[in-house]
Amino acid sequence: MTNSGGHAHTTPAHGDDGEPAPDAATFWESRYRESDRAWSGRANAALERETALLAPGTALDLGSGEGGDALWLAHNGWSVTAVDIAPTALARGEAIAQAEGLVDRIRWICADLATWQPAGPFDLVTAHFLQSPVELPREVILRRAAATVAPGGTLLVVGHAEFPPWSQHKPDESSLPSADEVLASLELTAEHWTIRTKAAVSRSATGPDGQIVDLVDSVLALRRTVVV
Ligand SMILES: C[S@@+](CC[C@H](N)C(=O)[O-])C[C@H]1O[C@@H](n2cnc3c(N)ncnc32)[C@H](O)[C@@H]1O
C-alpha cells in the first residue's frame, strides 16, 4: 500500500466513550488534516504489477486518497478519474499533478462513493484499500463500478487481508474479505469475466516506528470479456 505509517488502522471508528462514529466525510477529511501527508505517494505495487501489460486508456480510481496511483497511471499514459471523499487528499494529488504537468490527464472528483454514479465505460477500474473504519458500502460501490468496466477492460480490487501488527484497532478480521469473498460479493456473470489474479499476496511495509513487516493483501484482477 502507499501507506507511509499505517495510521488508517490506528484510528478507531469511535472511542469506547459511546460517542457515535463520525460520518465518512468528516472522518477522512480530519484524518488527512492530521498530517502533511498520509501515504508514501508511491503507486501500489499491485497496480504496477497488474497493469504492466495493459495498453493505457481510461481509468477510474476509487478512493484515490492523495493520488499516488492516479499520478502513476497518468505518468504511464492513462486518462484518470480519481474519486475520493476527502478534499484535502484530492488537493494534494492535484498539486502534484500541476507540478508534474499532468493536469490534463487526471480529473479529481470529491464525492461520496456511496452515492456517486460513475460515468463509464473505463478501461481500468481500480480500488486499492477502499476500506474504512466508518460506514462504507464497499460491496455496493464495487458492484456499481464493475458495471462501468469496458469490454476488454480490467477491474482491480486490492484490500487488506489482515491488519498490521501495530494496529490499535482490531475489529473482527473476518471483516477483511479474501479475494474469493470479494469476487463472490461482486455477483458477476462468470462467462463475462476472466480471472487474471485471485490471490493473497504478501508485501513488505514500514510501520510507524520504522519497523519492516510483511503484510498480506487480497488481490483480485478481472478482465471483462469482449462479446463479439
Ligand atoms: C485506506 S485509504 C486508501 C487510499 C489510496 N487508495 C491508497 O491506496 O493509498 C481509503 C480512501 O478511501 C476514501 N474513502 C473512504 N470512504 C469513502 C467514500 N464513502 N467515498 C469516497 N472515498 C472514500 C478515503 O478518503 C481514503 O482516501
Coordinates of N, CA and C and ligand atoms in Angstrom, one line a residue:
M1 N 0.8 -1.2 0.0 CA 0.0 0.0 0.0 C 0.9 1.2 0.0
T2 N 0.3 2.3 -0.4 CA 1.1 3.5 -0.3 C 1.1 4.1 1.1
N3 N 0.8 3.3 2.0 CA 0.8 3.7 3.4 C 2.2 4.1 3.9
S4 N 2.3 5.3 4.4 CA 3.6 5.8 4.9 C 3.7 5.5 6.4
G5 N 2.7 5.1 7.1 CA 2.8 4.8 8.5 C 1.7 4.0 9.1
G6 N 0.8 3.5 8.3 CA -0.2 2.6 8.8 C -1.3 3.2 9.7
H7 N -1.4 4.5 9.6 CA -2.3 5.2 10.5 C -3.8 4.9 10.3
A8 N -4.1 4.5 9.0 CA -5.5 4.2 8.8 C -6.0 3.1 9.7
H9 N -5.1 2.3 10.2 CA -5.5 1.2 11.0 C -5.5 1.6 12.5
T10 N -5.0 2.7 12.8 CA -4.8 3.0 14.2 C -5.8 4.0 14.7
T11 N -6.7 4.4 13.8 CA -7.7 5.4 14.3 C -9.0 4.6 14.5
P12 N -9.5 4.5 15.7 CA -10.7 3.8 15.9 C -11.9 4.5 15.3
A13 N -12.9 3.8 14.9 CA -14.1 4.4 14.4 C -14.8 5.3 15.4
H14 N -14.7 4.9 16.6 CA -15.2 5.7 17.7 C -14.6 5.2 19.0
G15 N -14.5 6.0 20.0 CA -13.9 5.6 21.2 C -14.8 4.7 22.0
D16 N -14.4 4.3 23.1 CA -15.2 3.5 24.0 C -16.1 4.3 24.8
D17 N -16.2 5.6 24.5 CA -17.0 6.5 25.2 C -18.4 6.6 24.8
G18 N -18.8 5.7 23.8 CA -20.2 5.7 23.4 C -20.6 6.8 22.4
E19 N -19.6 7.6 22.0 CA -19.8 8.7 21.0 C -20.1 8.0 19.7
P20 N -21.1 8.5 18.9 CA -21.3 7.9 17.6 C -20.1 8.1 16.7
A21 N -19.9 7.2 15.8 CA -18.8 7.3 14.8 C -19.1 8.5 13.9
P22 N -18.1 9.3 13.5 CA -18.3 10.4 12.6 C -18.7 9.9 11.2
D23 N -19.3 10.7 10.4 CA -19.6 10.3 9.1 C -18.3 10.2 8.3
A24 N -18.4 9.5 7.1 CA -17.2 9.2 6.4 C -16.5 10.5 5.9
A25 N -17.2 11.5 5.5 CA -16.5 12.7 5.0 C -15.8 13.4 6.2
T26 N -16.4 13.5 7.3 CA -15.7 14.1 8.5 C -14.5 13.3 8.9
F27 N -14.7 12.0 9.0 CA -13.6 11.1 9.5 C -12.4 11.2 8.6
W28 N -12.6 11.1 7.3 CA -11.5 11.0 6.4 C -10.8 12.4 6.2
E29 N -11.6 13.5 6.1 CA -11.0 14.8 6.0 C -10.2 15.1 7.2
S30 N -10.7 14.8 8.4 CA -9.8 15.1 9.6 C -8.6 14.2 9.7
R31 N -8.8 13.0 9.2 CA -7.7 12.1 9.1 C -6.5 12.6 8.3
Y32 N -6.9 13.2 7.1 CA -5.9 13.8 6.2 C -5.3 15.0 6.8
R33 N -6.1 15.8 7.5 CA -5.6 17.1 8.1 C -4.6 16.9 9.3
E34 N -4.6 15.6 9.8 CA -3.7 15.4 10.9 C -2.2 15.5 10.5
S35 N -1.9 15.4 9.3 CA -0.5 15.5 8.9 C -0.4 16.0 7.5
D36 N 0.8 16.4 7.1 CA 1.0 16.9 5.7 C 0.8 15.9 4.6
R37 N 1.1 14.6 5.0 CA 0.9 13.6 4.0 C 0.6 12.3 4.8
A38 N -0.4 11.6 4.3 CA -0.8 10.3 4.9 C -0.1 9.1 4.3
W39 N 0.1 9.1 3.0 CA 0.7 8.0 2.4 C 2.0 8.3 1.7
S40 N 2.7 7.3 1.2 CA 4.0 7.5 0.7 C 4.0 8.3 -0.6
G41 N 2.9 8.3 -1.4 CA 2.9 8.9 -2.7 C 3.3 8.0 -3.8
R42 N 3.8 6.8 -3.4 CA 4.2 5.8 -4.5 C 3.0 5.1 -4.9
A43 N 3.0 4.6 -6.1 CA 1.9 3.7 -6.6 C 1.9 2.4 -5.8
N44 N 0.7 1.8 -5.6 CA 0.7 0.5 -5.0 C 1.3 -0.5 -5.9
A45 N 2.0 -1.5 -5.3 CA 2.8 -2.5 -6.1 C 1.8 -3.3 -7.0
A46 N 0.7 -3.6 -6.4 CA -0.3 -4.5 -7.2 C -0.7 -3.8 -8.4
L47 N -0.9 -2.4 -8.4 CA -1.3 -1.7 -9.5 C -0.2 -1.8 -10.6
E48 N 1.0 -1.5 -10.2 CA 2.1 -1.6 -11.2 C 2.2 -3.0 -11.8
R49 N 2.0 -4.0 -11.0 CA 2.1 -5.4 -11.5 C 1.0 -5.7 -12.4
E50 N -0.2 -5.4 -12.0 CA -1.4 -5.9 -12.7 C -1.7 -5.1 -14.0
T51 N -1.1 -3.9 -14.1 CA -1.4 -3.1 -15.3 C -0.2 -3.1 -16.3
A52 N 0.9 -3.8 -15.9 CA 2.1 -3.8 -16.7 C 1.9 -4.1 -18.1
L53 N 1.0 -5.0 -18.4 CA 0.8 -5.4 -19.8 C -0.4 -4.7 -20.5
L54 N -1.0 -3.8 -19.8 CA -2.2 -3.2 -20.4 C -1.9 -2.0 -21.2
A55 N -2.6 -1.8 -22.3 CA -2.5 -0.6 -23.1 C -3.2 0.5 -22.3
P56 N -2.6 1.7 -22.1 CA -3.2 2.7 -21.4 C -4.5 3.2 -22.1
G57 N -5.5 3.6 -21.3 CA -6.8 4.1 -21.8 C -7.4 5.0 -20.7
T58 N -8.7 4.7 -20.4 CA -9.3 5.5 -19.3 C -9.3 4.7 -18.1
A59 N -9.1 5.3 -16.9 CA -9.1 4.6 -15.7 C -9.9 5.4 -14.6
L60 N -10.5 4.6 -13.7 CA -11.2 5.1 -12.6 C -10.6 4.6 -11.3
D61 N -10.1 5.5 -10.5 CA -9.5 5.1 -9.2 C -10.5 5.5 -8.1
L62 N -11.0 4.5 -7.4 CA -12.0 4.6 -6.4 C -11.3 4.8 -5.0
G63 N -11.6 5.9 -4.3 CA -10.9 6.1 -3.0 C -9.4 6.4 -3.3
S64 N -9.2 7.4 -4.1 CA -7.8 7.7 -4.6 C -6.9 8.2 -3.6
G65 N -7.4 8.7 -2.5 CA -6.5 9.3 -1.5 C -5.7 10.5 -2.1
E66 N -4.5 10.5 -1.8 CA -3.6 11.7 -2.2 C -3.1 11.4 -3.6
G67 N -3.6 10.4 -4.3 CA -3.4 10.3 -5.7 C -2.1 9.5 -6.2
G68 N -1.5 8.8 -5.3 CA -0.3 8.0 -5.7 C -0.5 7.1 -6.9
D69 N -1.7 6.4 -6.9 CA -2.0 5.5 -8.0 C -2.4 6.3 -9.2
A70 N -3.2 7.4 -9.0 CA -3.7 8.2 -10.2 C -2.6 8.8 -10.9
L71 N -1.6 9.4 -10.1 CA -0.5 10.1 -10.7 C 0.4 9.1 -11.5
W72 N 0.6 7.9 -10.9 CA 1.4 6.9 -11.6 C 0.7 6.5 -12.9
L73 N -0.6 6.3 -12.8 CA -1.3 5.9 -14.1 C -1.2 7.0 -15.1
A74 N -1.3 8.3 -14.7 CA -1.2 9.4 -15.6 C 0.1 9.4 -16.2
H75 N 1.2 9.2 -15.4 CA 2.5 9.2 -16.0 C 2.7 8.1 -17.0
N76 N 1.9 7.1 -16.9 CA 2.1 6.0 -17.8 C 1.0 6.0 -18.9
G77 N 0.5 7.2 -19.2 CA -0.4 7.4 -20.4 C -1.9 7.2 -20.2
W78 N -2.3 6.9 -18.9 CA -3.7 6.8 -18.7 C -4.4 8.1 -18.5
S79 N -5.7 8.2 -18.9 CA -6.5 9.3 -18.5 C -7.4 8.9 -17.3
V80 N -7.2 9.6 -16.2 CA -7.6 9.1 -14.9 C -8.8 9.9 -14.3
T81 N -9.8 9.3 -13.8 CA -10.7 9.9 -13.0 C -10.5 9.4 -11.5
A82 N -10.1 10.3 -10.7 CA -9.7 10.0 -9.3 C -10.8 10.5 -8.4
V83 N -11.4 9.6 -7.6 CA -12.6 10.0 -6.7 C -12.2 9.7 -5.3
D84 N -12.5 10.7 -4.5 CA -12.3 10.5 -3.0 C -13.3 11.4 -2.3
I85 N -13.5 11.1 -1.0 CA -14.4 11.9 -0.2 C -13.7 13.0 0.5
A86 N -12.4 13.0 0.5 CA -11.6 14.0 1.3 C -11.0 15.0 0.5
P87 N -11.5 16.3 0.5 CA -10.9 17.3 -0.3 C -9.5 17.6 -0.1
T88 N -9.0 17.5 1.1 CA -7.6 17.7 1.4 C -6.7 16.7 0.6
A89 N -7.1 15.4 0.6 CA -6.4 14.4 -0.1 C -6.3 14.7 -1.6
L90 N -7.4 15.1 -2.1 CA -7.5 15.4 -3.6 C -6.7 16.6 -3.9
A91 N -6.7 17.6 -3.0 CA -5.9 18.8 -3.3 C -4.4 18.5 -3.4
R92 N -4.0 17.6 -2.5 CA -2.6 17.2 -2.5 C -2.2 16.5 -3.9
G93 N -3.1 15.7 -4.3 CA -2.8 15.0 -5.6 C -2.8 16.0 -6.7
E94 N -3.8 16.9 -6.7 CA -3.9 17.8 -7.8 C -2.7 18.8 -7.8
A95 N -2.2 19.1 -6.7 CA -1.0 20.0 -6.7 C 0.2 19.3 -7.3
I96 N 0.3 18.0 -7.0 CA 1.4 17.3 -7.7 C 1.2 17.1 -9.2
A97 N -0.1 16.9 -9.5 CA -0.4 16.8 -11.0 C 0.0 18.1 -11.7
Q98 N -0.3 19.2 -11.0 CA 0.1 20.5 -11.7 C 1.6 20.6 -11.8
A99 N 2.3 20.3 -10.7 CA 3.7 20.4 -10.8 C 4.4 19.5 -11.8
E100 N 3.7 18.4 -12.0 CA 4.3 17.4 -12.9 C 3.7 17.4 -14.3
G101 N 2.9 18.4 -14.6 CA 2.4 18.6 -16.0 C 1.4 17.5 -16.4
L102 N 0.6 17.1 -15.4 CA -0.4 16.0 -15.6 C -1.8 16.5 -15.5
V103 N -2.0 17.9 -15.5 CA -3.3 18.4 -15.2 C -4.4 17.9 -16.2
D104 N -4.0 17.7 -17.4 CA -5.0 17.3 -18.4 C -5.3 15.8 -18.3
R105 N -4.5 15.1 -17.5 CA -4.6 13.6 -17.5 C -5.4 13.1 -16.4
I106 N -5.7 14.0 -15.4 CA -6.4 13.5 -14.2 C -7.6 14.4 -13.8
R107 N -8.8 13.8 -13.7 CA -9.9 14.6 -13.2 C -10.1 14.2 -11.7
W108 N -10.1 15.2 -10.8 CA -10.2 14.9 -9.4 C -11.6 15.2 -9.0
I109 N -12.3 14.2 -8.5 CA -13.7 14.4 -8.1 C -13.9 14.1 -6.6
C110 N -14.4 15.1 -5.9 CA -14.7 14.9 -4.5 C -16.1 14.5 -4.4
A111 N -16.3 13.2 -4.0 CA -17.7 12.7 -3.9 C -17.7 11.5 -2.9
D112 N -18.9 11.2 -2.4 CA -19.1 10.1 -1.6 C -19.4 8.9 -2.5
L113 N -18.6 7.9 -2.5 CA -18.8 6.8 -3.5 C -20.1 6.0 -3.1
A114 N -20.6 6.2 -1.9 CA -21.8 5.5 -1.5 C -23.0 5.9 -2.5
T115 N -22.9 7.1 -3.0 CA -24.0 7.6 -3.9 C -23.5 8.1 -5.2
W116 N -22.2 8.2 -5.4 CA -21.7 8.7 -6.7 C -21.9 7.7 -7.8
Q117 N -22.3 8.2 -9.0 CA -22.5 7.2 -10.1 C -21.4 7.4 -11.1
P118 N -20.6 6.5 -11.3 CA -19.5 6.6 -12.3 C -20.1 6.7 -13.7
A119 N -19.6 7.6 -14.6 CA -20.0 7.6 -16.0 C -18.9 6.9 -16.8
G120 N -19.1 5.6 -17.0 CA -18.1 4.9 -17.8 C -18.3 5.0 -19.3
P121 N -17.8 4.1 -20.0 CA -17.0 3.0 -19.6 C -15.6 3.4 -19.4
F122 N -14.9 2.5 -18.5 CA -13.5 2.7 -18.3 C -12.7 1.5 -18.7
D123 N -11.5 1.7 -19.1 CA -10.7 0.5 -19.5 C -10.0 -0.1 -18.2
L124 N -10.0 0.7 -17.2 CA -9.5 0.1 -15.9 C -10.3 0.8 -14.8
V125 N -10.8 -0.1 -13.9 CA -11.4 0.4 -12.7 C -10.6 -0.2 -11.5
T126 N -10.1 0.7 -10.7 CA -9.2 0.2 -9.6 C -9.6 0.7 -8.3
A127 N -9.5 -0.1 -7.3 CA -9.8 0.3 -5.9 C -8.7 -0.4 -5.0
H128 N -7.9 0.5 -4.4 CA -6.9 0.0 -3.5 C -7.2 0.4 -2.1
F129 N -7.4 -0.6 -1.3 CA -7.6 -0.3 0.2 C -8.8 0.6 0.4
L130 N -9.8 0.4 -0.4 CA -11.1 1.1 -0.2 C -11.8 0.5 1.0
Q131 N -11.2 0.7 2.2 CA -11.7 0.1 3.4 C -11.7 1.2 4.5
S132 N -12.6 1.2 5.4 CA -12.8 2.3 6.3 C -13.3 1.9 7.6
P133 N -12.8 2.5 8.7 CA -13.4 2.2 10.0 C -14.7 2.8 10.2
V134 N -15.2 3.7 9.3 CA -16.5 4.2 9.4 C -17.3 3.7 8.2
E135 N -18.6 4.0 8.2 CA -19.6 3.5 7.3 C -19.0 3.6 5.8
L136 N -19.0 2.4 5.1 CA -18.6 2.4 3.7 C -19.3 1.2 3.0
P137 N -20.3 1.4 2.2 CA -20.9 0.3 1.5 C -20.1 -0.2 0.3
R138 N -19.0 -0.8 0.7 CA -17.9 -1.2 -0.3 C -18.4 -2.1 -1.4
E139 N -19.2 -3.1 -0.9 CA -19.7 -4.1 -2.0 C -20.6 -3.4 -3.0
V140 N -21.5 -2.5 -2.5 CA -22.3 -1.8 -3.5 C -21.5 -1.0 -4.4
I141 N -20.5 -0.3 -3.9 CA -19.7 0.6 -4.7 C -18.9 -0.2 -5.7
L142 N -18.4 -1.3 -5.3 CA -17.6 -2.1 -6.2 C -18.5 -2.8 -7.3
R143 N -19.7 -3.2 -6.9 CA -20.6 -3.8 -7.9 C -21.0 -2.7 -9.0
R144 N -21.3 -1.5 -8.5 CA -21.6 -0.4 -9.4 C -20.4 -0.1 -10.3
A145 N -19.2 0.0 -9.8 CA -18.1 0.3 -10.6 C -17.8 -0.8 -11.6
A146 N -18.0 -2.1 -11.2 CA -17.7 -3.2 -12.1 C -18.5 -3.0 -13.4
A147 N -19.7 -2.5 -13.2 CA -20.6 -2.4 -14.4 C -20.1 -1.4 -15.3
T148 N -19.2 -0.5 -14.9 CA -18.7 0.5 -15.8 C -17.4 0.1 -16.5
V149 N -16.9 -1.1 -16.3 CA -15.7 -1.6 -17.0 C -16.0 -1.9 -18.4
A150 N -15.3 -1.3 -19.3 CA -15.5 -1.6 -20.8 C -15.2 -3.0 -21.2
P151 N -15.8 -3.5 -22.2 CA -15.4 -4.8 -22.7 C -13.9 -4.8 -23.0
G152 N -13.2 -5.9 -22.5 CA -11.8 -5.9 -22.7 C -11.0 -5.2 -21.5
G153 N -11.8 -4.5 -20.7 CA -11.2 -3.7 -19.6 C -10.9 -4.5 -18.4
T154 N -10.3 -3.9 -17.4 CA -9.9 -4.6 -16.2 C -10.5 -4.0 -14.9
L155 N -10.8 -4.9 -14.0 CA -11.3 -4.5 -12.7 C -10.2 -5.0 -11.7
L156 N -9.7 -4.1 -10.9 CA -8.6 -4.5 -10.0 C -9.0 -4.0 -8.6
V157 N -9.2 -5.0 -7.7 CA -9.6 -4.6 -6.3 C -8.5 -5.2 -5.4
V158 N -7.9 -4.3 -4.6 CA -6.9 -4.8 -3.7 C -7.2 -4.3 -2.3
G159 N -7.1 -5.2 -1.3 CA -7.5 -4.8 0.0 C -6.6 -5.4 1.1
H160 N -6.7 -4.9 2.3 CA -6.0 -5.6 3.4 C -6.7 -6.9 3.7
A161 N -5.8 -7.9 3.7 CA -6.3 -9.2 4.1 C -6.1 -9.5 5.6
E162 N -5.3 -8.6 6.2 CA -5.0 -8.7 7.6 C -4.6 -7.3 8.1
F163 N -4.7 -7.1 9.4 CA -4.3 -5.8 10.0 C -2.8 -5.9 10.3
P164 N -2.1 -4.8 10.2 CA -0.7 -4.8 10.6 C -0.5 -4.9 12.1
P165 N 0.6 -5.4 12.6 CA 0.8 -5.7 14.0 C 0.7 -4.4 14.8
W166 N 1.0 -3.3 14.3 CA 0.9 -2.0 15.1 C -0.5 -1.5 15.2
S167 N -1.4 -2.1 14.5 CA -2.8 -1.6 14.6 C -3.3 -1.6 16.0
Q168 N -4.0 -0.5 16.4 CA -4.6 -0.4 17.7 C -6.1 -0.7 17.6
H169 N -6.5 -0.8 16.3 CA -7.9 -1.0 16.0 C -8.1 -2.4 15.4
K170 N -8.6 -3.3 16.2 CA -8.6 -4.7 15.7 C -10.0 -5.2 15.7
P171 N -10.8 -4.8 14.7 CA -12.1 -5.4 14.6 C -11.9 -6.8 14.1
D172 N -13.0 -7.6 14.1 CA -13.0 -8.9 13.7 C -12.4 -9.0 12.3
E173 N -11.3 -9.8 12.2 CA -10.6 -9.9 10.9 C -11.5 -10.5 9.8
S174 N -12.6 -11.1 10.2 CA -13.4 -11.6 9.1 C -14.0 -10.4 8.3
S175 N -13.9 -9.2 8.8 CA -14.4 -8.0 8.1 C -13.4 -7.7 7.0
L176 N -12.3 -8.3 6.9 CA -11.4 -8.1 5.8 C -11.5 -9.3 4.8
P177 N -12.2 -9.0 3.7 CA -12.5 -10.1 2.8 C -11.3 -10.6 2.0
S178 N -11.3 -11.9 1.8 CA -10.3 -12.5 0.9 C -10.7 -12.2 -0.6
A179 N -9.8 -12.5 -1.5 CA -10.1 -12.2 -2.9 C -11.3 -13.1 -3.3
D180 N -11.4 -14.3 -2.8 CA -12.6 -15.1 -3.2 C -13.8 -14.5 -2.7
E181 N -13.8 -13.9 -1.5 CA -15.0 -13.3 -1.0 C -15.4 -12.0 -1.8
V182 N -14.3 -11.3 -2.1 CA -14.6 -10.1 -3.0 C -15.2 -10.5 -4.3
L183 N -14.7 -11.5 -4.9 CA -15.2 -12.0 -6.2 C -16.7 -12.4 -6.0
A184 N -17.0 -13.1 -4.9 CA -18.4 -13.6 -4.7 C -19.3 -12.3 -4.5
S185 N -18.8 -11.4 -3.8 CA -19.6 -10.2 -3.5 C -19.9 -9.3 -4.7
L186 N -19.1 -9.5 -5.7 CA -19.4 -8.7 -7.0 C -20.6 -9.2 -7.8
E187 N -20.9 -10.5 -7.5 CA -22.1 -11.0 -8.2 C -22.0 -10.9 -9.7
L188 N -20.9 -11.2 -10.2 CA -20.7 -11.1 -11.7 C -21.1 -12.3 -12.4
T189 N -21.5 -12.1 -13.7 CA -21.8 -13.3 -14.5 C -20.5 -13.9 -15.0
A190 N -20.3 -15.2 -14.6 CA -19.0 -15.8 -14.8 C -18.5 -15.7 -16.3
E191 N -19.4 -15.9 -17.2 CA -19.0 -16.0 -18.6 C -18.6 -14.6 -19.2
H192 N -18.9 -13.6 -18.5 CA -18.5 -12.2 -18.9 C -17.2 -11.7 -18.4
W193 N -16.5 -12.5 -17.5 CA -15.3 -12.1 -16.9 C -14.3 -13.2 -16.9
T194 N -13.0 -12.9 -17.0 CA -11.9 -13.8 -16.8 C -11.1 -13.4 -15.6
I195 N -10.8 -14.4 -14.8 CA -10.0 -14.1 -13.6 C -8.5 -14.0 -14.0
R196 N -7.9 -12.9 -13.8 CA -6.4 -12.8 -14.1 C -5.6 -13.1 -12.8
T197 N -6.1 -12.6 -11.7 CA -5.4 -12.8 -10.4 C -6.4 -12.9 -9.3
K198 N -6.3 -13.9 -8.5 CA -7.2 -14.0 -7.3 C -6.3 -14.7 -6.2
A199 N -5.8 -13.8 -5.4 CA -4.7 -14.3 -4.5 C -4.5 -13.5 -3.3
A200 N -3.9 -14.1 -2.3 CA -3.4 -13.4 -1.1 C -1.9 -13.1 -1.4
V201 N -1.6 -11.9 -1.4 CA -0.2 -11.5 -1.8 C 0.5 -10.8 -0.7
S202 N 1.7 -11.2 -0.4 CA 2.5 -10.7 0.7 C 3.3 -9.5 0.2
R203 N 3.4 -8.5 1.0 CA 4.3 -7.3 0.6 C 5.0 -6.8 1.9
S204 N 6.0 -6.1 1.7 CA 6.8 -5.5 2.8 C 6.2 -4.1 3.1
A205 N 6.0 -3.8 4.3 CA 5.5 -2.5 4.7 C 6.3 -1.9 5.8
T206 N 6.4 -0.6 5.9 CA 7.1 0.1 7.0 C 6.1 0.6 8.0
G207 N 6.3 0.3 9.3 CA 5.4 0.7 10.3 C 5.7 2.1 10.9
P208 N 4.9 2.6 11.8 CA 5.1 4.0 12.3 C 6.4 4.2 13.0
D209 N 7.0 3.1 13.5 CA 8.3 3.2 14.2 C 9.4 2.8 13.3
G210 N 9.2 2.7 12.0 CA 10.2 2.3 11.1 C 10.4 0.8 11.0
Q211 N 9.5 0.0 11.7 CA 9.7 -1.4 11.6 C 9.2 -2.0 10.3
I212 N 9.9 -2.9 9.7 CA 9.5 -3.5 8.5 C 8.8 -4.8 8.7
V213 N 7.6 -5.0 8.2 CA 6.8 -6.2 8.4 C 6.3 -6.7 7.0
D214 N 5.9 -7.9 7.0 CA 5.2 -8.5 5.8 C 3.7 -8.4 6.1
L215 N 3.0 -7.8 5.2 CA 1.5 -7.8 5.3 C 0.9 -8.5 4.1
V216 N -0.3 -9.0 4.3 CA -0.9 -9.7 3.3 C -2.1 -8.9 2.7
D217 N -2.2 -8.8 1.4 CA -3.3 -8.2 0.7 C -4.1 -9.2 -0.1
S218 N -5.4 -8.9 -0.2 CA -6.2 -9.7 -1.2 C -6.1 -8.9 -2.5
V219 N -5.8 -9.7 -3.6 CA -5.7 -9.0 -4.9 C -6.6 -9.8 -5.9
L220 N -7.5 -9.0 -6.5 CA -8.4 -9.6 -7.4 C -8.4 -8.8 -8.7
A221 N -7.9 -9.4 -9.8 CA -7.9 -8.7 -11.1 C -8.7 -9.5 -12.1
L222 N -9.7 -8.8 -12.7 CA -10.6 -9.5 -13.6 C -10.6 -8.7 -14.9
R223 N -10.8 -9.5 -16.0 CA -10.9 -8.8 -17.3 C -12.3 -9.1 -17.9
R224 N -12.9 -8.0 -18.3 CA -14.3 -8.2 -18.9 C -14.2 -8.7 -20.3
T225 N -14.9 -9.7 -20.6 CA -14.9 -10.4 -21.9 C -15.4 -9.4 -23.0
V226 N -14.7 -9.5 -24.1 CA -15.2 -8.8 -25.3 C -16.2 -9.7 -25.9
V227 N -17.5 -9.2 -26.0 CA -18.5 -10.0 -26.7 C -18.5 -9.7 -28.2
V228 N -18.4 -10.8 -29.0 CA -18.4 -10.5 -30.5 C -19.7 -11.0 -31.1
Ligands
LIG1 C1 -7.1 3.5 3.2 S1 -7.3 4.9 2.1 C2 -6.6 4.3 0.6 C3 -6.1 5.4 -0.3 C4 -5.4 5.0 -1.6 N1 -6.3 4.3 -2.5 C5 -4.2 4.2 -1.3 O1 -4.1 3.1 -1.7 O2 -3.2 4.8 -0.7 C6 -9.0 4.8 1.8 C7 -9.5 6.0 1.0 O3 -10.9 5.9 0.7 C8 -11.5 7.2 0.9 N2 -12.9 6.9 1.2 C9 -13.4 6.3 2.3 N3 -14.8 6.3 2.2 C10 -15.1 6.9 1.1 C11 -16.4 7.2 0.4 N4 -17.5 6.9 1.0 N5 -16.3 7.9 -0.7 C12 -15.2 8.2 -1.3 N6 -14.0 8.0 -0.8 C13 -13.9 7.3 0.4 C14 -10.7 7.8 2.0 O4 -10.9 9.2 2.0 C15 -9.3 7.4 1.7 O5 -8.6 8.3 0.9

